[in-house]
mmCIF file of C-alpha atoms in Angstrom:
data_model
loop_
_atom_site.group_PDB
_atom_site.id
_atom_site.type_symbol
_atom_site.label_atom_id
_atom_site.label_comp_id
_atom_site.label_asym_id
_atom_site.label_seq_id
_atom_site.Cartn_x
_atom_site.Cartn_y
_atom_site.Cartn_z
ATOM 1 C CA UNK Y 810 -0.791 -5.034 -0.505
ATOM 2 C CA UNK Y 811 -4.111 -4.535 -2.226
ATOM 3 C CA UNK Y 812 -4.751 -2.237 -5.183
ATOM 4 C CA UNK Y 813 -8.350 -1.176 -5.839
ATOM 5 C CA UNK Y 814 -10.128 0.782 -8.540
ATOM 6 C CA UNK Y 815 -12.318 3.831 -7.883
ATOM 7 C CA UNK Y 816 -15.343 1.672 -7.038
ATOM 8 C CA UNK Y 817 -13.422 -0.521 -4.582
ATOM 9 C CA UNK Y 818 -12.990 -3.516 -6.860
ATOM 10 C CA UNK Y 819 -9.755 -5.439 -6.460
ATOM 11 C CA UNK Y 820 -7.300 -4.858 -9.310
ATOM 12 C CA UNK Y 821 -4.346 -6.645 -7.755
ATOM 13 C CA UNK Y 822 -3.507 -8.170 -4.392
ATOM 14 C CA UNK Y 823 -0.215 -9.650 -3.291
ATOM 15 C CA UNK Y 824 2.031 -10.635 -0.466
ATOM 16 C CA UNK Y 825 5.667 -11.621 -0.296
ATOM 17 C CA UNK Y 826 8.254 -12.313 2.322
ATOM 18 C CA UNK Y 827 10.641 -9.459 3.049
ATOM 19 C CA UNK Y 828 13.849 -11.228 4.001
ATOM 20 C CA UNK Y 829 15.677 -8.157 5.262
ATOM 21 C CA UNK Y 830 13.108 -5.946 6.952
ATOM 22 C CA UNK Y 831 13.963 -4.007 10.091
ATOM 23 C CA UNK Y 832 10.534 -2.916 11.287
ATOM 24 C CA UNK Y 833 6.887 -2.287 10.456
ATOM 25 C CA UNK Y 834 7.644 1.129 8.913
ATOM 26 C CA UNK Y 835 10.007 -0.409 6.387
ATOM 27 C CA UNK Y 836 7.436 -3.087 5.509
ATOM 28 C CA UNK Y 837 4.749 -0.419 5.076
ATOM 29 C CA UNK Y 838 6.990 1.678 2.820
ATOM 30 C CA UNK Y 839 7.789 -1.392 0.686
ATOM 31 C CA UNK Y 840 4.058 -2.084 0.281
ATOM 32 C CA UNK Y 841 3.315 1.554 -0.601
ATOM 33 C CA UNK Y 842 6.176 1.651 -3.118
ATOM 34 C CA UNK Y 843 5.043 -1.557 -4.838
ATOM 35 C CA UNK Y 844 1.432 -0.377 -4.843
ATOM 36 C CA UNK Y 845 2.335 2.947 -6.431
ATOM 37 C CA UNK Y 846 4.408 1.218 -9.111
ATOM 38 C CA UNK Y 847 1.437 -0.988 -9.972
ATOM 39 C CA UNK Y 848 -0.969 1.953 -9.916
ATOM 40 C CA UNK Y 849 1.205 3.888 -12.347
ATOM 41 C CA UNK Y 850 1.135 0.904 -14.726
ATOM 42 C CA UNK Y 851 -2.657 1.252 -14.770
ATOM 43 C CA UNK Y 852 -2.304 5.005 -15.574
ATOM 44 C CA UNK Y 853 -4.442 6.243 -12.716
ATOM 45 C CA UNK Y 854 -4.005 10.036 -12.400
ATOM 46 C CA UNK Y 855 -5.206 10.032 -8.778
ATOM 47 C CA UNK Y 856 -3.393 7.817 -6.317
ATOM 48 C CA UNK Y 857 -5.025 7.342 -2.943
ATOM 49 C CA UNK Y 858 -2.912 5.539 -0.369
ATOM 50 C CA UNK Y 859 -4.849 4.207 2.606
ATOM 51 C CA UNK Y 860 -2.597 3.147 5.449
ATOM 52 C CA UNK Y 861 -2.787 2.673 9.184
ATOM 53 C CA UNK Y 862 0.806 3.957 9.460
ATOM 54 C CA UNK Y 863 0.678 7.714 10.060
ATOM 55 C CA UNK Y 864 4.493 7.940 10.048
ATOM 56 C CA UNK Y 865 4.716 6.506 6.516
ATOM 57 C CA UNK Y 866 1.957 8.783 5.197
ATOM 58 C CA UNK Y 867 3.577 11.846 6.775
ATOM 59 C CA UNK Y 868 6.991 10.942 5.361
ATOM 60 C CA UNK Y 869 5.744 10.619 1.789
ATOM 61 C CA UNK Y 870 3.524 13.718 2.089
ATOM 62 C CA UNK Y 871 6.268 15.954 3.490
ATOM 63 C CA UNK Y 872 8.177 18.116 0.992
ATOM 64 C CA UNK Y 873 11.420 18.019 2.956
ATOM 65 C CA UNK Y 874 14.306 15.642 2.329
ATOM 66 C CA UNK Y 875 14.089 12.595 4.569
ATOM 67 C CA UNK Y 876 17.475 11.660 6.000
ATOM 68 C CA UNK Y 877 16.283 8.558 7.828
ATOM 69 C CA UNK Y 878 17.358 5.001 7.054
ATOM 70 C CA UNK Y 879 14.362 4.798 4.709
ATOM 71 C CA UNK Y 880 14.976 8.113 2.968
ATOM 72 C CA UNK Y 881 15.894 6.409 -0.309
ATOM 73 C CA UNK Y 882 12.542 4.591 -0.437
ATOM 74 C CA UNK Y 883 10.635 7.721 0.531
ATOM 75 C CA UNK Y 884 12.467 9.681 -2.182
ATOM 76 C CA UNK Y 885 11.603 7.012 -4.773
ATOM 77 C CA UNK Y 886 7.934 7.101 -3.748
ATOM 78 C CA UNK Y 887 7.892 10.905 -4.028
ATOM 79 C CA UNK Y 888 9.542 10.714 -7.462
ATOM 80 C CA UNK Y 889 6.927 8.238 -8.696
ATOM 81 C CA UNK Y 890 4.176 10.562 -7.464
ATOM 82 C CA UNK Y 891 5.514 13.508 -9.483
ATOM 83 C CA UNK Y 892 2.797 14.879 -11.808
ATOM 84 C CA UNK Y 893 0.083 12.834 -10.090
ATOM 85 C CA UNK Y 894 -2.570 13.745 -7.573
ATOM 86 C CA UNK Y 895 -1.619 12.013 -4.331
ATOM 87 C CA UNK Y 896 -4.208 11.586 -1.594
ATOM 88 C CA UNK Y 897 -2.879 10.137 1.677
ATOM 89 C CA UNK Y 898 -5.639 8.676 3.865
ATOM 90 C CA UNK Y 899 -5.007 7.506 7.416
ATOM 91 C CA UNK Y 900 -7.272 4.587 8.274
ATOM 92 C CA UNK Y 901 -7.504 2.637 11.492
ATOM 93 C CA UNK Y 902 -6.101 -0.867 11.782
ATOM 94 C CA UNK Y 903 -9.719 -2.119 11.877
ATOM 95 C CA UNK Y 904 -10.272 -0.587 8.432
ATOM 96 C CA UNK Y 905 -7.073 -2.140 7.084
ATOM 97 C CA UNK Y 906 -7.501 -5.795 8.036
ATOM 98 C CA UNK Y 907 -6.982 -7.188 4.535
ATOM 99 C CA UNK Y 908 -3.566 -5.522 4.239
ATOM 100 C CA UNK Y 909 -2.677 -6.771 7.715
ATOM 101 C CA UNK Y 910 -3.756 -10.306 6.770
ATOM 102 C CA UNK Y 911 -1.658 -10.225 3.587
ATOM 103 C CA UNK Y 912 1.338 -8.842 5.487
ATOM 104 C CA UNK Y 913 1.056 -11.649 8.032
ATOM 105 C CA UNK Y 914 0.942 -14.273 5.284
ATOM 106 C CA UNK Y 915 3.980 -12.676 3.670
ATOM 107 C CA UNK Y 916 5.810 -12.783 6.976
ATOM 108 C CA UNK Y 917 4.892 -16.415 7.726
ATOM 109 C CA UNK Y 918 5.125 -17.961 4.257
ATOM 110 C CA UNK Y 919 8.275 -18.412 2.210
ATOM 111 C CA UNK Y 920 6.477 -17.539 -0.988
ATOM 112 C CA UNK Y 921 5.102 -14.758 -3.123
ATOM 113 C CA UNK Y 922 1.463 -14.676 -4.135
ATOM 114 C CA UNK Y 923 -0.031 -12.312 -6.712
ATOM 115 C CA UNK Y 924 -3.692 -12.324 -7.702
ATOM 116 C CA UNK Y 925 -5.267 -10.271 -10.483
ATOM 117 C CA UNK Y 926 -8.861 -9.171 -10.077
ATOM 118 C CA UNK Y 927 -9.287 -10.802 -6.691
ATOM 119 C CA UNK Y 928 -7.463 -11.180 -3.408
ATOM 120 C CA UNK Y 929 -5.744 -14.411 -2.385
ATOM 121 C CA UNK Y 930 -8.163 -16.927 -0.806
ATOM 122 C CA UNK Y 931 -6.751 -16.147 2.645
ATOM 123 C CA UNK Y 932 -8.139 -12.600 2.425
ATOM 124 C CA UNK Y 933 -11.197 -12.849 0.176
ATOM 125 C CA UNK Y 934 -13.778 -12.192 2.909
ATOM 126 C CA UNK Y 935 -11.773 -9.328 4.385
ATOM 127 C CA UNK Y 936 -11.335 -7.661 0.980
ATOM 128 C CA UNK Y 937 -15.077 -7.046 0.761
ATOM 129 C CA UNK Y 938 -15.407 -5.915 4.385
ATOM 130 C CA UNK Y 939 -12.396 -3.575 4.257
ATOM 131 C CA UNK Y 940 -13.447 -1.543 1.227
ATOM 132 C CA UNK Y 941 -13.215 2.002 2.636
ATOM 133 C CA UNK Y 942 -15.010 4.644 0.612
ATOM 134 C CA UNK Y 943 -13.502 8.107 0.518
ATOM 135 C CA UNK Y 944 -15.083 11.138 -1.127
ATOM 136 C CA UNK Y 945 -12.656 13.435 -2.944
ATOM 137 C CA UNK Y 946 -13.611 17.095 -2.924
#
């Protein structure tokens, strides 16, 4: 998971092993939830979530109650987004390589890594290349 400021600078980047994770959707929702929690701590009124998982973005954008196995996480994400401007942005996997790299390290390593102000060394080059600019209207 990588958290950026409005100019694309890295605020926080992290990976961790999810010991009980059923599929990619659950992993994506965990990353989004953790990212939103960290964003709220920085008091950003606009939260833009860039993800290559259209299903996750649709689930957290939808106003209906999600009764899936991940409904509790989706509900928590929606609650955290209350009174904030939420901008879901679907990006391609090619535009999301740093998050993919961090997820792979989290899956392979039995550790947690958190870096403030910069990505972990394993993703430093990708963090610069993957900075996707989005214009809010």
